[in-house]
mmCIF file of C-alpha atoms in Angstrom:
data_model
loop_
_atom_site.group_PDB
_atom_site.id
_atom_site.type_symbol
_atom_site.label_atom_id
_atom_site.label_comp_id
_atom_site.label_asym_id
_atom_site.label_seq_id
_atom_site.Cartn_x
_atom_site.Cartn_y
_atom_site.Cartn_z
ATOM 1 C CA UNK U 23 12.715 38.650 -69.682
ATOM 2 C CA UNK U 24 15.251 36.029 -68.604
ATOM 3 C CA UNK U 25 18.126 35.531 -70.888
ATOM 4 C CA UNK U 26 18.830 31.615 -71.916
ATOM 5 C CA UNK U 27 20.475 29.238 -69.858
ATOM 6 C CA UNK U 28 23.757 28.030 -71.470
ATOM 7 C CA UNK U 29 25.598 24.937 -71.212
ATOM 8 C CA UNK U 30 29.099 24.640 -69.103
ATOM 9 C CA UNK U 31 31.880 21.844 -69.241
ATOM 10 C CA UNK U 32 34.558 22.012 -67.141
ATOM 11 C CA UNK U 33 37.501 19.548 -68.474
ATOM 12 C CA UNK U 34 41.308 18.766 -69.621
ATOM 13 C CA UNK U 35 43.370 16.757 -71.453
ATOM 14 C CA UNK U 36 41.986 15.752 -75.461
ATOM 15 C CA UNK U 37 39.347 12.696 -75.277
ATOM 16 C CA UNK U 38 37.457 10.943 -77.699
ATOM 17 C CA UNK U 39 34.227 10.743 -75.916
ATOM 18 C CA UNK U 40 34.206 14.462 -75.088
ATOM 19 C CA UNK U 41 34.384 15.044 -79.254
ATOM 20 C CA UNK U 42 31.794 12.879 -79.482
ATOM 21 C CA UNK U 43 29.660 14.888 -76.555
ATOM 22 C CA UNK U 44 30.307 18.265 -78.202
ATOM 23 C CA UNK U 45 28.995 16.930 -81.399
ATOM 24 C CA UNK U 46 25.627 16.125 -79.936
ATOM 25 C CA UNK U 47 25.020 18.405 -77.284
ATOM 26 C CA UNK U 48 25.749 21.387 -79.393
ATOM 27 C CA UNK U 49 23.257 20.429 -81.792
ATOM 28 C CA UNK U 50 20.225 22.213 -79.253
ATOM 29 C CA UNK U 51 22.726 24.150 -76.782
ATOM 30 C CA UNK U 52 24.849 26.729 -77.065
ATOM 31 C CA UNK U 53 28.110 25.677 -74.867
ATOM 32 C CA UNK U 54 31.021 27.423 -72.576
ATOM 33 C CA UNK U 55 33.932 24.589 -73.093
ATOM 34 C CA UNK U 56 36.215 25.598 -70.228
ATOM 35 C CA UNK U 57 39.479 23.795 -70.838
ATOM 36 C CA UNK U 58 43.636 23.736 -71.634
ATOM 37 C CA UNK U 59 44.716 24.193 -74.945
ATOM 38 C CA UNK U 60 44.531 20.581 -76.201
ATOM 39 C CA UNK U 61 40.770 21.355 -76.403
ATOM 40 C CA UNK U 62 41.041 24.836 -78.095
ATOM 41 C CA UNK U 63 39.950 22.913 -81.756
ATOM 42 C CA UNK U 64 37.044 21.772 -80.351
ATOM 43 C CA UNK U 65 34.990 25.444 -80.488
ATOM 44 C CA UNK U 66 35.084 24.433 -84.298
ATOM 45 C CA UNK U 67 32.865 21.714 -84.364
ATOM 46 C CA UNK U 68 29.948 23.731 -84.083
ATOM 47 C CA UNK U 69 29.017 27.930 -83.749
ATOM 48 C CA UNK U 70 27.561 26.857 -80.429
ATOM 49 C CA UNK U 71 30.644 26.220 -79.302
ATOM 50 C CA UNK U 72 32.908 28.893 -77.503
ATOM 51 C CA UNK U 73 36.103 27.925 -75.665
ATOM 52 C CA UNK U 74 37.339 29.706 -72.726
ATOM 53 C CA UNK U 75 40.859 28.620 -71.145
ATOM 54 C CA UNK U 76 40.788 27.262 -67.672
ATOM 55 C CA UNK U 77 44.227 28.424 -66.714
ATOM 56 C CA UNK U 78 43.058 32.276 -65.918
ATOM 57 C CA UNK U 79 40.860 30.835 -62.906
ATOM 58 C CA UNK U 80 43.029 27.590 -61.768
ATOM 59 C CA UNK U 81 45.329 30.312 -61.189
ATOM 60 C CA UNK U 82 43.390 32.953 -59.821
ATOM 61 C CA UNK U 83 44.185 34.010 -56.440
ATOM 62 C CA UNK U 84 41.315 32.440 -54.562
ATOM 63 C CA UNK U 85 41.609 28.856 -56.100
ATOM 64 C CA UNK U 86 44.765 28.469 -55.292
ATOM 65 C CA UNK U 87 44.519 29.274 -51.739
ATOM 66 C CA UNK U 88 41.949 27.071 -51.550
ATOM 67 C CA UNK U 89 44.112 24.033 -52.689
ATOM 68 C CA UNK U 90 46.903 24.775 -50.122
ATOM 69 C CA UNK U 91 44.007 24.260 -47.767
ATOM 70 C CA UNK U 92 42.369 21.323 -49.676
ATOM 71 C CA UNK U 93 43.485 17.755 -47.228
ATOM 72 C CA UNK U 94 42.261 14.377 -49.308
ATOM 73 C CA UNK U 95 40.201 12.348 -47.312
ATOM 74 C CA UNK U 96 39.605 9.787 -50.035
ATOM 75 C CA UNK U 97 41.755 6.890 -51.491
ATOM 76 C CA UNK U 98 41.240 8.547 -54.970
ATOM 77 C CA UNK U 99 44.841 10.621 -56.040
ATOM 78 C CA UNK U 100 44.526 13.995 -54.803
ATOM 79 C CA UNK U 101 44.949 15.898 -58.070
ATOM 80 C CA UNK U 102 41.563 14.135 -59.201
ATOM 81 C CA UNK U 103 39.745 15.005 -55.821
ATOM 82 C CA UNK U 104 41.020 18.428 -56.553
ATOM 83 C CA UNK U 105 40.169 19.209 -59.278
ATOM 84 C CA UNK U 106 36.596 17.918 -58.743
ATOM 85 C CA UNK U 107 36.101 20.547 -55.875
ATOM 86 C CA UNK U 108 38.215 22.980 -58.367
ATOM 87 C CA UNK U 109 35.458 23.188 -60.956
ATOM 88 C CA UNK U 110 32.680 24.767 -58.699
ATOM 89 C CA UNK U 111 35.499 27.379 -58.259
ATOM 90 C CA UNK U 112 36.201 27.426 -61.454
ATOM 91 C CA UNK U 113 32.496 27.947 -62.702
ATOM 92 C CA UNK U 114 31.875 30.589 -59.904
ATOM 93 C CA UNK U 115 34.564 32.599 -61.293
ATOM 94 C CA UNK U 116 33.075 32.269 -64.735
ATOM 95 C CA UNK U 117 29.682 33.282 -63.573
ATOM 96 C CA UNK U 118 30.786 36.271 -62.248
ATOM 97 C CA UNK U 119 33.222 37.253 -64.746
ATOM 98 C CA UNK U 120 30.354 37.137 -67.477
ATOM 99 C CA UNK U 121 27.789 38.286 -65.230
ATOM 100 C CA UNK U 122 25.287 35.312 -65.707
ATOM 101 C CA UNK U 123 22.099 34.256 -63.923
ATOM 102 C CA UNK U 124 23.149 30.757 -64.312
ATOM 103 C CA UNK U 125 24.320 27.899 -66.034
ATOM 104 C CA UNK U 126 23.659 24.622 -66.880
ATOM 105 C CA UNK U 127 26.580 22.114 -66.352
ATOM 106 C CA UNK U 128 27.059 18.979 -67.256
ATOM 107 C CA UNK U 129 30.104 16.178 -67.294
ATOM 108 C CA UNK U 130 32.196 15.972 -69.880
ATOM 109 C CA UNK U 131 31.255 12.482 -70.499
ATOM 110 C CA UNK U 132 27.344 13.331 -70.201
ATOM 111 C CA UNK U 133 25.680 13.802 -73.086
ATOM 112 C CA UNK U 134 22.499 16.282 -73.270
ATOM 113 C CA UNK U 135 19.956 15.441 -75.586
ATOM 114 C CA UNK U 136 17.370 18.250 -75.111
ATOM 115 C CA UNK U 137 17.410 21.987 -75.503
ATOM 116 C CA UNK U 138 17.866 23.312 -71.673
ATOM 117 C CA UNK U 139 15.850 25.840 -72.050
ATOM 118 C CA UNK U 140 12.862 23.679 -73.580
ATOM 119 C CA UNK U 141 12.408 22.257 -69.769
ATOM 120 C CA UNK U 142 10.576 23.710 -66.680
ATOM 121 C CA UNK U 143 12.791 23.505 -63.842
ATOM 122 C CA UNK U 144 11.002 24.136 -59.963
ATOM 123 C CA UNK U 145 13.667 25.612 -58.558
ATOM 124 C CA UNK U 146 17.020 27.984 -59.410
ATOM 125 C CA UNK U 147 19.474 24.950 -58.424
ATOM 126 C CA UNK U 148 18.695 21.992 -59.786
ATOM 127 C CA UNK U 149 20.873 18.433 -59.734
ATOM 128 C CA UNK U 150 20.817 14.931 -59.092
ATOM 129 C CA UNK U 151 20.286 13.160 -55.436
ATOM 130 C CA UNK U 152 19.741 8.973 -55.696
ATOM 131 C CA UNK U 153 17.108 8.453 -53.323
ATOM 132 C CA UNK U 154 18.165 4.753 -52.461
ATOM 133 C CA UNK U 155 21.762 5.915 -50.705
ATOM 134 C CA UNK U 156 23.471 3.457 -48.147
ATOM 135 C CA UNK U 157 24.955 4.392 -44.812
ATOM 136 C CA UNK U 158 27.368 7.171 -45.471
ATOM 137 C CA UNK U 159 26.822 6.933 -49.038
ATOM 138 C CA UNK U 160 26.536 11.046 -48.721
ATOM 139 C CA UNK U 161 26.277 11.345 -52.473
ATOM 140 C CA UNK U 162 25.088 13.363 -54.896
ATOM 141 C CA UNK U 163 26.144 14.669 -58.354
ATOM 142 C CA UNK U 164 26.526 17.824 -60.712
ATOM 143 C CA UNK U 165 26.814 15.663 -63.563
ATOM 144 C CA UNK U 166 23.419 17.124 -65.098
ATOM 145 C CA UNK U 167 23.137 20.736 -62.982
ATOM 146 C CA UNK U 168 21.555 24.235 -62.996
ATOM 147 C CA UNK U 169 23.821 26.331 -61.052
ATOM 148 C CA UNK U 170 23.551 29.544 -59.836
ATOM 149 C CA UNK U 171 26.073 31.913 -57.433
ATOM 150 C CA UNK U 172 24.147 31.164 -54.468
ATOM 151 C CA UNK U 173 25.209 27.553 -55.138
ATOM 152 C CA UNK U 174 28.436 28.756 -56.182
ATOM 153 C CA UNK U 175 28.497 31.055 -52.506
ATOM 154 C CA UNK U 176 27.176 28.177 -50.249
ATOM 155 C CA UNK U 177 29.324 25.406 -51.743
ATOM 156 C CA UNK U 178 32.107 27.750 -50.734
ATOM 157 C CA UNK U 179 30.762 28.255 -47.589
ATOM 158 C CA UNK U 180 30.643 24.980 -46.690
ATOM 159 C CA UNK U 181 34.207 24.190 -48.408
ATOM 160 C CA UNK U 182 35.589 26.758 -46.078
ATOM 161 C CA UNK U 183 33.618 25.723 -43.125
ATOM 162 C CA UNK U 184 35.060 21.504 -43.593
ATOM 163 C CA UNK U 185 38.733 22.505 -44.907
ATOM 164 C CA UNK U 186 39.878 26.108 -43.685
ATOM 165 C CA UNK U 187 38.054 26.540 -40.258
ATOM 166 C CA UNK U 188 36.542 23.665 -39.506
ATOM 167 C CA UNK U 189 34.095 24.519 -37.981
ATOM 168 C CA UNK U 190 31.835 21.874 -39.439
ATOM 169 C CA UNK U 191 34.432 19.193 -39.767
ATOM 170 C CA UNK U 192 31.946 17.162 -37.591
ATOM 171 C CA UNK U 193 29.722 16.434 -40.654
ATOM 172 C CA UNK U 194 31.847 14.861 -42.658
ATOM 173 C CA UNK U 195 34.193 13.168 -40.194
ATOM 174 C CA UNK U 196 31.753 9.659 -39.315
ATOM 175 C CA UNK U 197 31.900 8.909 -42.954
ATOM 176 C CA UNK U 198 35.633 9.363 -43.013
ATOM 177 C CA UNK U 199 35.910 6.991 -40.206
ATOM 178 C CA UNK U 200 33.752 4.607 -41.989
ATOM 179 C CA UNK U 201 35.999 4.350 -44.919
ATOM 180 C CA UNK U 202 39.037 3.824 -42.536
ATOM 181 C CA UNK U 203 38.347 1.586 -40.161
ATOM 182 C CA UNK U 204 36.029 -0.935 -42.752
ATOM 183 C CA UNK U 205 38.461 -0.559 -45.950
ATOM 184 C CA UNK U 206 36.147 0.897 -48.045
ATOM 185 C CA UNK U 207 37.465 2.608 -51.377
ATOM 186 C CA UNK U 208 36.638 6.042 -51.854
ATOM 187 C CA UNK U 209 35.785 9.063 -49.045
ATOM 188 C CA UNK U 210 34.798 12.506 -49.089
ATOM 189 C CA UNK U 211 34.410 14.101 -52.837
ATOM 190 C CA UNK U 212 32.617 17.239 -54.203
ATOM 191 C CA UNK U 213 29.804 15.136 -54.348
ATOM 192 C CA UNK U 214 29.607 15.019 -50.343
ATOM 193 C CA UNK U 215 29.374 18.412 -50.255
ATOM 194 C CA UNK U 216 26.515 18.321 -52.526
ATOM 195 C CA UNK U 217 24.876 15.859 -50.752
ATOM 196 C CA UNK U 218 25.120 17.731 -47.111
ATOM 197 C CA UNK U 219 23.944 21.205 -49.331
ATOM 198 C CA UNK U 220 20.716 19.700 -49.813
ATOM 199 C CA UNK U 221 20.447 17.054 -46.528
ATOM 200 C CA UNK U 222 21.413 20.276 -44.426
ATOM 201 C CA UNK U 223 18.941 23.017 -45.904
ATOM 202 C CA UNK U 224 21.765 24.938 -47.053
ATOM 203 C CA UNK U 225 20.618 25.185 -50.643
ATOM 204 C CA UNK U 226 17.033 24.988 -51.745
ATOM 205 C CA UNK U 227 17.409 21.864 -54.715
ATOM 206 C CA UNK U 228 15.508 20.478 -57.307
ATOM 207 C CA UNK U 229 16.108 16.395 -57.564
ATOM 208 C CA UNK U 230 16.851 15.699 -61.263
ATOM 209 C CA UNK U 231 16.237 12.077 -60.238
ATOM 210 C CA UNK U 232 12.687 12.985 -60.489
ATOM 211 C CA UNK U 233 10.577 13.237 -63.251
ATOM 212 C CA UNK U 234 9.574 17.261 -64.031
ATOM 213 C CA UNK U 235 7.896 18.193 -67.214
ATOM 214 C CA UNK U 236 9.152 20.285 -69.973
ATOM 215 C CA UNK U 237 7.497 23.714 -71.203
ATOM 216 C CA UNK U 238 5.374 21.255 -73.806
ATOM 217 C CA UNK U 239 4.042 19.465 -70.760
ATOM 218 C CA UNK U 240 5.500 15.997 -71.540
ATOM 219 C CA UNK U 241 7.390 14.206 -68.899
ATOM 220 C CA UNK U 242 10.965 14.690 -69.082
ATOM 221 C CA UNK U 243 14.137 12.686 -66.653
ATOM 222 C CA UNK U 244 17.446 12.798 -66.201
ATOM 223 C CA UNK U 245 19.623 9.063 -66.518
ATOM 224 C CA UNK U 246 22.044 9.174 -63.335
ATOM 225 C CA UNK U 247 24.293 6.819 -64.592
ATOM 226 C CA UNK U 248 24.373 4.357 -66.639
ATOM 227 C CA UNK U 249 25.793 1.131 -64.849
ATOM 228 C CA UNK U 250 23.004 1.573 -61.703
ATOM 229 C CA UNK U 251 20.373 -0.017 -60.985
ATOM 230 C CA UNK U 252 18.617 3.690 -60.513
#
């Protein structure tokens, strides 16, 4: 029998909104708030709430390795790239240490309105890929996610293959050029390597961009973002 999927949010510093998303979400999930101590309070909003502090794996041996490798190809600051590319780390670790099948993450500022385990997913990885993406757009997004350790294990994969080795520099370096040479704000982010996972077969996906039913049968879809036309 599989054991219920549970709800992960990976996040610091004390915000309004995220109050606000713990209030909802926790009404039909039960929820893993990873986070520093400004955030500890928050477990009391609801008994499906359980806080676990993020220091113990930001300073675990292999995430901080990883940083000294970690170069910022984007014109966002590099503690906020970082720490984007930090939480898959982060969540591995947490998987592991609590020997879990999966989880379900979401954004901090991405409210979940259904029980997770009410829906049907296709596959064991599961998040959202816009289907109308630009030249070197390269994006998708963990924003809404079920995550497994083989995600966890090929995201690091590929994290060493780009930043340590790189050995597969070569797919992310046109789209680097690209932001150079036309001026174009932003780079390569977490959500590049999510997008080459799927484009590259590394990682069997589910699109949450499409429509998948829930175990009553009745359509069910995830909102990408709110301020796109998608």
């Amino acid at each position: 029998m599989k054991s219920d999927i549970n709800c992960v949010l990976v996040h610091k510093g004390y915000k309004p909104y995220l109050k606000y998303n713990l209030e909802i979400t926790s009404k039909n999930n039960k929820i893993y708030l990873i986070g520093d101590k400004s955030l500890e309070s928050l477990q009391n909003i609801s008994k499906n709430i359980t806080f676990v502090d993020i220091s113990k794996y930001e300073n675990s041996e292999n995430i901080v390795e990883y940083k000294n490798y970690f170069t910022n190809y984007s014109t966002n600051s590099f503690d906020f790239e970082w720490f984007c590319f930090a939480r898959v780390f982060i969540i591995q670790n947490f998987i592991k240490e609590n020997s879990l099948e999966n989880i379900f993450y979401i954004d901090s500022d991405n409210v979940l309105l259904e029980d997770i385990n009410n829906l049907s997913f296709t596959s064991s990885n599961a998040f959202m890929i816009p289907h109308h993406q630009e030249s070197f757009r390269m994006s998708a997004s963990i924003h809404s996610s079920l995550l497994n350790r083989e995600f966890c294990s090929q995201f690091e994969k590929l994290y060493y293959d780009l930043y340590v080795s790189g050995e597969k520099f070569n797919l992310i370096e046109g789209k680097i050029d690209y932001h150079q040479k036309n001026n174009i704000l932003g780079g390569i982010c977490d959500m590049t390597l999510y997008y080459l996972l799927y484009k590259n077969n590394f990682l069997s996906v589910q699109n949450l961009s499409d429509k998948f039913q829930n175990k009553f049968g009745e359509n069910v879809v995830f909102m990408n973002h709110i301020n796109t036309g998608e």
